[in-house]
Short mmCIF file of C-alpha atoms in Angstrom, two decimals:
data_model
loop_
_atom_site.label_atom_id
_atom_site.label_comp_id
_atom_site.label_asym_id
_atom_site.label_seq_id
_atom_site.Cartn_x
_atom_site.Cartn_y
_atom_site.Cartn_z
CA MET U 30 -10.86 -6.86 -22.73
CA ILE U 31 -8.73 -4.79 -20.32
CA SER U 32 -10.35 -1.50 -19.39
CA ASN U 33 -8.62 1.68 -20.61
CA GLN U 34 -8.46 2.80 -16.99
CA ILE U 35 -6.31 -0.22 -16.05
CA LEU U 36 -4.08 0.28 -19.10
CA GLN U 37 -3.60 3.95 -18.19
CA SER U 38 -2.77 3.09 -14.59
CA THR U 39 -0.22 0.50 -15.76
CA ILE U 40 1.73 2.81 -18.08
CA ASP U 41 1.56 5.67 -15.55
CA GLY U 42 3.23 3.32 -13.08
CA LEU U 43 5.87 2.32 -15.64
CA LYS U 44 6.65 5.95 -16.46
CA ASN U 45 7.07 6.75 -12.77
CA ILE U 46 9.75 4.05 -12.62
CA THR U 47 11.45 4.52 -16.02
CA ARG U 48 10.83 8.23 -16.78
CA LYS U 49 9.92 7.20 -20.34
CA ASP U 50 6.77 8.36 -22.13
CA MET U 51 4.71 5.58 -23.66
CA SER U 52 1.26 4.83 -25.06
CA VAL U 53 -1.01 1.84 -25.59
CA VAL U 54 -2.45 1.77 -29.09
CA GLU U 55 -5.26 -0.38 -30.50
CA LYS U 56 -4.28 -2.55 -33.47
CA GLU U 57 -6.37 -0.25 -35.67
CA GLY U 58 -4.12 2.68 -34.67
CA LYS U 59 -6.09 4.61 -32.03
CA VAL U 60 -4.24 5.68 -28.85
CA ILE U 61 -6.31 4.51 -25.83
CA ALA U 62 -3.85 5.18 -22.97
CA THR U 63 -0.83 7.48 -22.90
CA THR U 64 1.58 9.43 -20.69
CA GLU U 65 2.03 12.13 -23.34
CA GLU U 66 -0.14 15.24 -23.54
CA ASN U 67 -2.66 15.52 -26.39
CA MET U 68 -2.01 11.95 -27.57
CA ILE U 69 -5.18 10.28 -26.29
CA GLY U 70 -7.54 9.39 -29.13
CA ARG U 71 -4.99 10.22 -31.81
CA GLN U 72 -4.85 7.97 -34.87
CA ILE U 73 -1.39 6.59 -35.80
CA ASP U 74 -1.46 5.58 -39.46
CA ALA U 75 1.73 3.49 -39.31
CA ILE U 76 0.26 1.03 -36.78
CA GLU U 77 -1.83 -1.06 -39.17
CA ASN U 78 1.17 -1.71 -41.44
CA PHE U 79 3.27 -2.66 -38.40
CA VAL U 80 0.58 -4.99 -37.05
CA GLY U 81 0.41 -6.70 -40.47
CA SER U 82 4.17 -7.18 -40.64
CA GLN U 83 6.24 -10.08 -39.31
CA ALA U 84 8.25 -7.86 -36.96
CA ASP U 85 7.67 -7.90 -33.21
CA SER U 86 9.13 -4.40 -32.81
CA GLN U 87 9.87 -1.47 -35.10
CA LEU U 88 11.42 2.03 -34.99
CA ILE U 89 9.37 4.73 -36.76
CA LEU U 90 10.02 8.48 -36.63
CA GLY U 91 11.51 8.65 -33.15
CA TYR U 92 9.17 6.10 -31.56
CA GLN U 93 9.67 2.40 -30.92
CA TYR U 94 6.70 0.06 -31.35
CA PHE U 95 6.13 -3.36 -29.75
CA LYS U 96 3.34 -5.86 -30.36
CA VAL U 97 1.28 -7.30 -27.50
CA TYR U 98 -0.16 -10.70 -28.41
CA ASP U 99 -3.30 -12.55 -27.38
CA ASN U 100 -3.09 -16.23 -28.40
CA GLY U 101 -0.50 -15.36 -31.05
CA ILE U 102 -2.58 -12.52 -32.53
CA PRO U 103 -1.59 -8.84 -32.04
CA GLU U 104 -4.07 -7.19 -29.66
CA TYR U 105 -2.31 -3.94 -28.71
CA VAL U 106 0.80 -2.01 -29.67
CA ILE U 107 3.09 -0.31 -27.15
CA GLN U 108 4.60 2.96 -28.32
CA VAL U 109 7.72 4.22 -26.50
CA LYS U 110 9.20 7.65 -27.17
CA GLY U 111 12.92 7.61 -28.04
CA GLU U 112 15.33 5.55 -30.16
CA ASP U 113 17.82 4.49 -27.49
CA GLU U 114 18.54 1.04 -26.04
CA ASP U 115 16.74 1.94 -22.79
CA GLY U 116 13.59 2.69 -24.77
CA TYR U 117 13.79 -0.72 -26.43
CA ARG U 118 14.23 -2.53 -23.12
CA ILE U 119 11.43 -0.54 -21.45
CA GLY U 120 9.14 -1.20 -24.42
CA LYS U 121 9.73 -4.96 -24.15
CA ILE U 122 8.97 -4.83 -20.43
CA ALA U 123 5.79 -2.82 -21.01
CA ALA U 124 4.62 -5.25 -23.72
CA PHE U 125 5.28 -8.19 -21.40
CA GLN U 126 3.36 -6.46 -18.58
CA ILE U 127 0.30 -5.75 -20.77
CA GLN U 128 0.42 -9.27 -22.18
CA SER U 129 0.44 -10.71 -18.65
CA LEU U 130 -2.58 -8.53 -17.83
CA LEU U 131 -4.35 -9.91 -20.90
CA VAL U 132 -3.78 -13.48 -19.73
CA ALA U 133 -5.00 -12.68 -16.20
CA TYR U 134 -8.09 -10.83 -17.42
CA LYS U 135 -8.93 -13.57 -19.89
CA GLU U 136 -8.74 -16.18 -17.13
CA ARG U 137 -10.93 -14.04 -14.90
CA TYR U 138 -13.37 -13.48 -17.78
CA ASP U 139 -13.65 -17.26 -18.24
CA LYS U 140 -14.27 -17.69 -14.52
CA ASP U 141 -16.81 -14.85 -14.51
CA ASN U 142 -18.72 -16.50 -17.35
CA PHE U 143 -18.65 -19.82 -15.50
CA ILE U 144 -19.96 -18.21 -12.29
CA LYS U 145 -22.71 -16.33 -14.17
CA ASN U 146 -23.88 -19.52 -15.87
CA LEU U 147 -23.67 -21.38 -12.57
CA LEU U 148 -25.84 -18.76 -10.82
CA LEU U 149 -28.42 -18.80 -13.61
CA ASP U 150 -28.64 -22.62 -13.77
CA ASN U 151 -27.34 -22.69 -17.35
CA LEU U 152 -25.00 -25.64 -16.77
CA LEU U 153 -25.58 -29.37 -16.62
CA LEU U 154 -24.40 -31.04 -13.44
CA VAL U 155 -21.58 -32.86 -15.24
CA ASP U 156 -20.43 -29.59 -16.87
CA ILE U 157 -20.25 -27.80 -13.51
CA TYR U 158 -17.59 -30.12 -12.14
CA SER U 159 -15.63 -30.59 -15.39
CA ARG U 160 -15.41 -26.86 -16.13
CA ALA U 161 -14.62 -26.04 -12.51
CA LYS U 162 -11.72 -28.46 -12.63
CA LYS U 163 -10.33 -26.83 -15.80
CA LEU U 164 -10.63 -23.37 -14.24
CA HIS U 165 -9.02 -24.57 -10.98
CA ILE U 166 -12.14 -23.77 -8.93
CA GLU U 167 -12.49 -26.05 -5.93
CA ASN U 168 -15.80 -27.78 -5.30
CA ASN U 169 -16.30 -28.67 -1.64
CA ILE U 170 -15.72 -25.27 -0.07
CA ARG U 171 -18.13 -23.23 2.06
CA ARG U 172 -19.45 -20.32 0.01
CA ILE U 173 -22.19 -17.72 0.29
CA VAL U 174 -23.75 -15.32 -2.21
CA TYR U 175 -24.13 -11.58 -1.59
CA LEU U 176 -26.41 -9.65 -3.98
CA ILE U 177 -25.39 -5.98 -4.12
CA GLU U 178 -27.85 -3.51 -5.62
CA THR U 179 -27.09 0.19 -6.23
CA ASN U 180 -29.27 3.05 -7.37
CA ILE U 181 -27.07 3.91 -10.37
CA ASP U 182 -26.52 2.18 -13.69
CA LYS U 183 -23.90 -0.54 -13.88
CA ASP U 184 -20.45 0.95 -13.55
CA MET U 185 -17.34 -1.23 -13.76
CA ASN U 186 -15.80 0.96 -11.03
CA ILE U 187 -18.24 -0.61 -8.55
CA VAL U 188 -17.15 -4.11 -9.54
CA GLU U 189 -13.49 -3.15 -9.19
CA ILE U 190 -14.10 -1.50 -5.80
CA VAL U 191 -15.83 -4.62 -4.48
CA ARG U 192 -12.96 -6.75 -5.81
CA SER U 193 -10.44 -4.45 -4.13
CA ILE U 194 -12.08 -5.06 -0.73
CA PHE U 195 -10.86 -8.66 -0.89
CA PRO U 196 -7.53 -8.35 -2.73
CA ALA U 197 -5.91 -11.40 -1.17
CA LYS U 198 -8.90 -13.68 -1.69
CA THR U 199 -8.49 -14.83 -5.29
CA LYS U 200 -11.12 -17.52 -4.73
CA ASP U 201 -13.88 -14.93 -4.29
CA PHE U 202 -15.84 -14.03 -7.43
CA VAL U 203 -17.34 -10.61 -8.19
CA THR U 204 -19.39 -10.06 -11.32
CA ALA U 205 -22.14 -7.79 -12.61
CA VAL U 206 -25.39 -9.62 -13.39
CA ASP U 207 -27.49 -6.71 -14.69
CA GLU U 208 -27.58 -2.89 -14.84
CA HIS U 209 -27.98 -2.43 -11.10
CA SER U 210 -26.80 -5.66 -9.46
CA ILE U 211 -23.45 -7.15 -8.57
CA ILE U 212 -22.85 -10.64 -7.23
CA LEU U 213 -20.16 -11.59 -4.75
CA VAL U 214 -19.63 -15.34 -4.32
CA LYS U 215 -17.58 -15.36 -1.13
CA GLU U 216 -15.47 -18.22 0.14
CA LEU U 217 -15.87 -18.70 3.90
CA ARG U 218 -13.60 -20.02 6.59
CA GLU U 219 -14.65 -23.30 8.18
CA LYS U 220 -16.16 -21.71 11.30
CA GLU U 221 -17.18 -18.26 10.00
CA THR U 222 -20.29 -17.19 11.91
CA MET U 223 -23.39 -15.38 10.63
CA ASP U 224 -22.32 -12.28 12.56
CA GLU U 225 -19.02 -12.27 10.63
CA ILE U 226 -20.88 -12.83 7.35
CA GLU U 227 -23.10 -9.81 8.05
CA LYS U 228 -20.04 -7.71 9.00
CA ILE U 229 -18.69 -8.36 5.49
CA ALA U 230 -21.95 -6.97 4.04
CA LYS U 231 -21.65 -3.91 6.31
CA MET U 232 -18.07 -3.36 5.15
CA ILE U 233 -19.18 -3.45 1.49
CA THR U 234 -22.04 -0.96 2.04
CA ASP U 235 -19.78 1.41 3.99
CA THR U 236 -17.03 1.26 1.33
CA LEU U 237 -19.33 1.84 -1.65
CA SER U 238 -21.34 4.52 0.13
CA THR U 239 -18.16 6.39 1.06
CA GLU U 240 -16.29 6.08 -2.24
CA LEU U 241 -19.20 6.52 -4.67
CA ASN U 242 -21.82 8.28 -2.53
CA VAL U 243 -24.54 5.85 -3.60
CA LYS U 244 -27.23 3.95 -1.74
CA VAL U 245 -26.37 0.29 -1.46
CA TYR U 246 -28.65 -2.63 -0.58
CA ILE U 247 -27.20 -6.05 0.13
CA SER U 248 -29.01 -9.33 0.54
CA ILE U 249 -27.40 -12.56 1.72
CA GLY U 250 -28.20 -16.15 0.73
CA THR U 251 -27.44 -19.22 2.82
CA VAL U 252 -24.09 -20.98 3.19
CA VAL U 253 -23.51 -23.85 0.71
CA SER U 254 -20.74 -26.43 0.52
CA ASP U 255 -21.07 -27.63 -3.07
CA LEU U 256 -20.66 -25.66 -6.30
CA LYS U 257 -23.95 -26.91 -7.66
CA ASP U 258 -25.75 -25.24 -4.72
CA VAL U 259 -24.30 -21.76 -5.34
CA SER U 260 -27.29 -21.00 -7.59
CA ARG U 261 -29.60 -21.78 -4.67
CA SER U 262 -27.79 -19.27 -2.47
CA TYR U 263 -28.15 -16.71 -5.28
CA LYS U 264 -31.89 -17.32 -5.60
CA GLU U 265 -32.24 -16.97 -1.82
CA ALA U 266 -30.34 -13.66 -1.89
CA LYS U 267 -32.55 -12.48 -4.75
CA MET U 268 -35.68 -13.38 -2.80
CA ALA U 269 -34.28 -11.73 0.34
CA LEU U 270 -33.76 -8.47 -1.56
CA GLU U 271 -37.38 -8.44 -2.73
CA VAL U 272 -38.82 -9.49 0.63
CA GLY U 273 -36.68 -6.86 2.35
CA LYS U 274 -38.09 -4.14 0.10
CA ILE U 275 -41.61 -5.13 1.15
CA PHE U 276 -41.33 -5.85 4.86
CA GLU U 277 -38.03 -4.25 5.97
CA SER U 278 -37.69 -1.19 3.73
CA ASP U 279 -35.68 0.67 6.39
CA LYS U 280 -32.85 -1.89 6.28
CA TYR U 281 -29.92 -1.89 3.85
CA ILE U 282 -28.73 -5.39 4.67
CA VAL U 283 -31.18 -8.30 4.53
CA ASN U 284 -30.35 -11.88 5.43
CA TYR U 285 -32.41 -14.72 3.94
CA GLU U 286 -32.15 -16.73 7.16
CA LYS U 287 -33.74 -13.86 9.13
CA LEU U 288 -36.69 -13.11 6.85
CA GLY U 289 -39.11 -14.98 9.09
CA ILE U 290 -42.76 -15.08 8.09
CA GLY U 291 -42.24 -12.53 5.32
CA ARG U 292 -40.51 -15.24 3.29
CA LEU U 293 -43.63 -17.41 3.46
CA ILE U 294 -46.03 -14.58 2.60
CA TYR U 295 -43.91 -13.62 -0.43
CA GLN U 296 -44.52 -17.07 -1.91
CA LEU U 297 -48.29 -17.04 -1.46
CA PRO U 298 -50.53 -16.60 -4.54
CA LEU U 299 -52.33 -13.24 -4.61
CA SER U 300 -55.75 -14.94 -4.83
CA LEU U 301 -55.10 -16.63 -1.48
CA CYS U 302 -53.93 -13.31 0.04
CA LYS U 303 -57.10 -11.52 -1.08
CA MET U 304 -59.23 -14.32 0.38
CA PHE U 305 -57.39 -14.10 3.72
CA ILE U 306 -57.79 -10.29 3.95
CA LYS U 307 -61.48 -10.53 3.12
CA GLU U 308 -62.07 -13.14 5.82
CA VAL U 309 -60.11 -11.33 8.53
CA LEU U 310 -61.28 -7.76 7.88
CA HIS U 311 -64.84 -8.64 6.87
CA GLY U 312 -64.75 -6.50 3.73
CA LEU U 313 -62.57 -3.71 5.13
CA THR U 314 -59.19 -2.79 3.65
CA MET U 315 -56.10 -1.27 5.27
CA ASP U 316 -57.19 2.11 3.86
CA ASP U 317 -60.06 2.05 6.35
CA PHE U 318 -57.61 2.35 9.27
CA ASP U 319 -56.23 5.80 10.06
CA GLU U 320 -52.47 6.39 10.37
CA GLU U 321 -52.70 6.98 14.14
CA THR U 322 -54.27 3.55 14.68
CA LEU U 323 -51.69 1.76 12.49
CA ALA U 324 -48.79 3.58 14.14
CA THR U 325 -50.13 2.59 17.56
CA VAL U 326 -50.50 -1.05 16.50
CA ASN U 327 -46.97 -1.19 15.09
CA LYS U 328 -45.51 0.26 18.26
CA PHE U 329 -47.58 -2.17 20.33
CA PHE U 330 -46.09 -5.08 18.35
CA GLU U 331 -42.57 -3.64 18.71
CA ASN U 332 -43.04 -3.73 22.50
CA ASN U 333 -44.29 -7.32 22.56
CA LEU U 334 -47.90 -6.36 23.40
CA ASN U 335 -46.81 -4.43 26.50
CA VAL U 336 -49.46 -1.75 27.13
CA SER U 337 -47.45 0.27 29.68
CA GLU U 338 -44.26 0.45 27.61
CA THR U 339 -46.13 1.26 24.40
CA SER U 340 -48.09 4.12 25.99
CA ARG U 341 -44.86 5.48 27.50
CA GLN U 342 -43.06 5.47 24.13
CA LEU U 343 -46.04 7.07 22.36
CA TYR U 344 -46.34 9.72 25.13
CA ILE U 345 -50.01 8.90 25.65
CA HIS U 346 -52.04 7.84 28.68
CA ARG U 347 -52.51 4.11 29.15
CA ASN U 348 -56.30 4.58 28.85
CA THR U 349 -55.84 6.31 25.48
CA LEU U 350 -53.96 3.28 24.19
CA VAL U 351 -56.64 0.95 25.54
CA TYR U 352 -59.27 3.08 23.79
CA ARG U 353 -57.45 2.75 20.48
CA LEU U 354 -57.13 -1.01 20.86
CA ASP U 355 -60.82 -1.28 21.74
CA LYS U 356 -61.68 0.77 18.64
CA LEU U 357 -59.69 -1.63 16.47
CA GLN U 358 -61.42 -4.59 18.15
CA LYS U 359 -64.83 -3.17 17.26
CA MET U 360 -63.78 -2.82 13.61
CA THR U 361 -62.15 -6.25 13.19
CA GLY U 362 -63.25 -8.42 16.09
CA LEU U 363 -59.57 -8.87 17.03
CA ASP U 364 -58.29 -8.02 20.50
CA LEU U 365 -54.59 -7.34 20.06
CA ARG U 366 -53.96 -7.90 23.77
CA ASN U 367 -54.71 -11.54 22.98
CA PHE U 368 -51.66 -13.29 21.50
CA ASP U 369 -53.54 -15.29 18.84
CA ASP U 370 -55.48 -12.24 17.67
CA ALA U 371 -52.25 -10.20 17.57
CA ILE U 372 -50.64 -12.80 15.32
CA ILE U 373 -53.60 -12.75 12.95
CA PHE U 374 -53.53 -8.95 12.65
CA LYS U 375 -49.73 -8.88 12.29
CA ILE U 376 -50.02 -11.31 9.37
CA THR U 377 -52.86 -9.21 7.95
CA LEU U 378 -50.63 -6.14 7.95
CA MET U 379 -47.81 -8.04 6.22
CA VAL U 380 -50.11 -9.63 3.63
CA SER U 381 -51.55 -6.18 2.85
CA LYS U 382 -48.02 -4.78 2.38
CA TYR U 383 -47.22 -7.65 0.03
CA MET U 384 -50.36 -7.07 -2.02
CA MET U 385 -49.72 -3.32 -2.33
CA TYR U 386 -46.12 -4.03 -3.43
CA MET U 387 -47.27 -6.51 -6.07
CA ASP U 388 -49.88 -4.03 -7.36
CA LYS U 389 -47.12 -1.40 -7.81
CA MET U 390 -44.97 -3.95 -9.64
CA VAL U 391 -47.79 -4.63 -12.10
CA TYR U 392 -48.14 -0.93 -12.92
#
């Protein structure tokens, strides 16, 4: 249950304090963490007999062995080099330390399973509150879900790094949900603002990008105050990630509350989208518009339909911009200098993006 990396880090720390070499051995006899050279992976034949005996500790050929229990059953064996009294005392301390880690990891594993099932709506309402009570997870607390997606396969280092960002916040939950995604269920202060919530996302992306040199995308659900609603925040974060990929592909952090009209378009049936495009463009498709025209339109929208500012930013004469807008009007019947027509064409662009994205998903 405990990663070999954590076990290795633990005994390295103990050796730095005690100056004693030691190893952690699986109950089948394989060394999985050690401070001695050339010991990793070695098979110790005497271990299985020791594990099957009644003794808690044993001295064999210059090494002292100590059992580490999980619910009364031996899970690991600590091997300490030396036959002296210090070695015995250090071995008992190491066994106690690893056993405490087992208890902590098991508790966290139980909580992780609870959170996963909560996110995926696998729990009955009555089970949510009863299991939360047993796991000492409070109910009426403000929480929000962050969905963290990376471009590499699931690596437990990423989970541990995200956990390390909030070391003092034991009420935050971090767990991997699939090969590329990690969930952070974050407890919030009573008056934590959306700006502060987005700063947390920025801190996570900066940390992971720096330490692992990977691209990180984060989507944010809405704030909830009841455990049963955490799954809703997760679904919102999941939708925000998808909508962001379609309409805001240049952003690495996407907030569900700021998706705007893209959130509505994402939920439209494709048949309705096709009908809308056909009616607006009169049989044309977005492929019929050249890149120059579309770039001009997008810049025009960015500048709130301001002709002078758009022409300045595009380094073109005002009349050139007017000519391009007139050309588009002849093709579509829409005058983008008119607010209502601009809205229709903006939605047309977004619906077309959505349809192209869905076509790629199919193939």
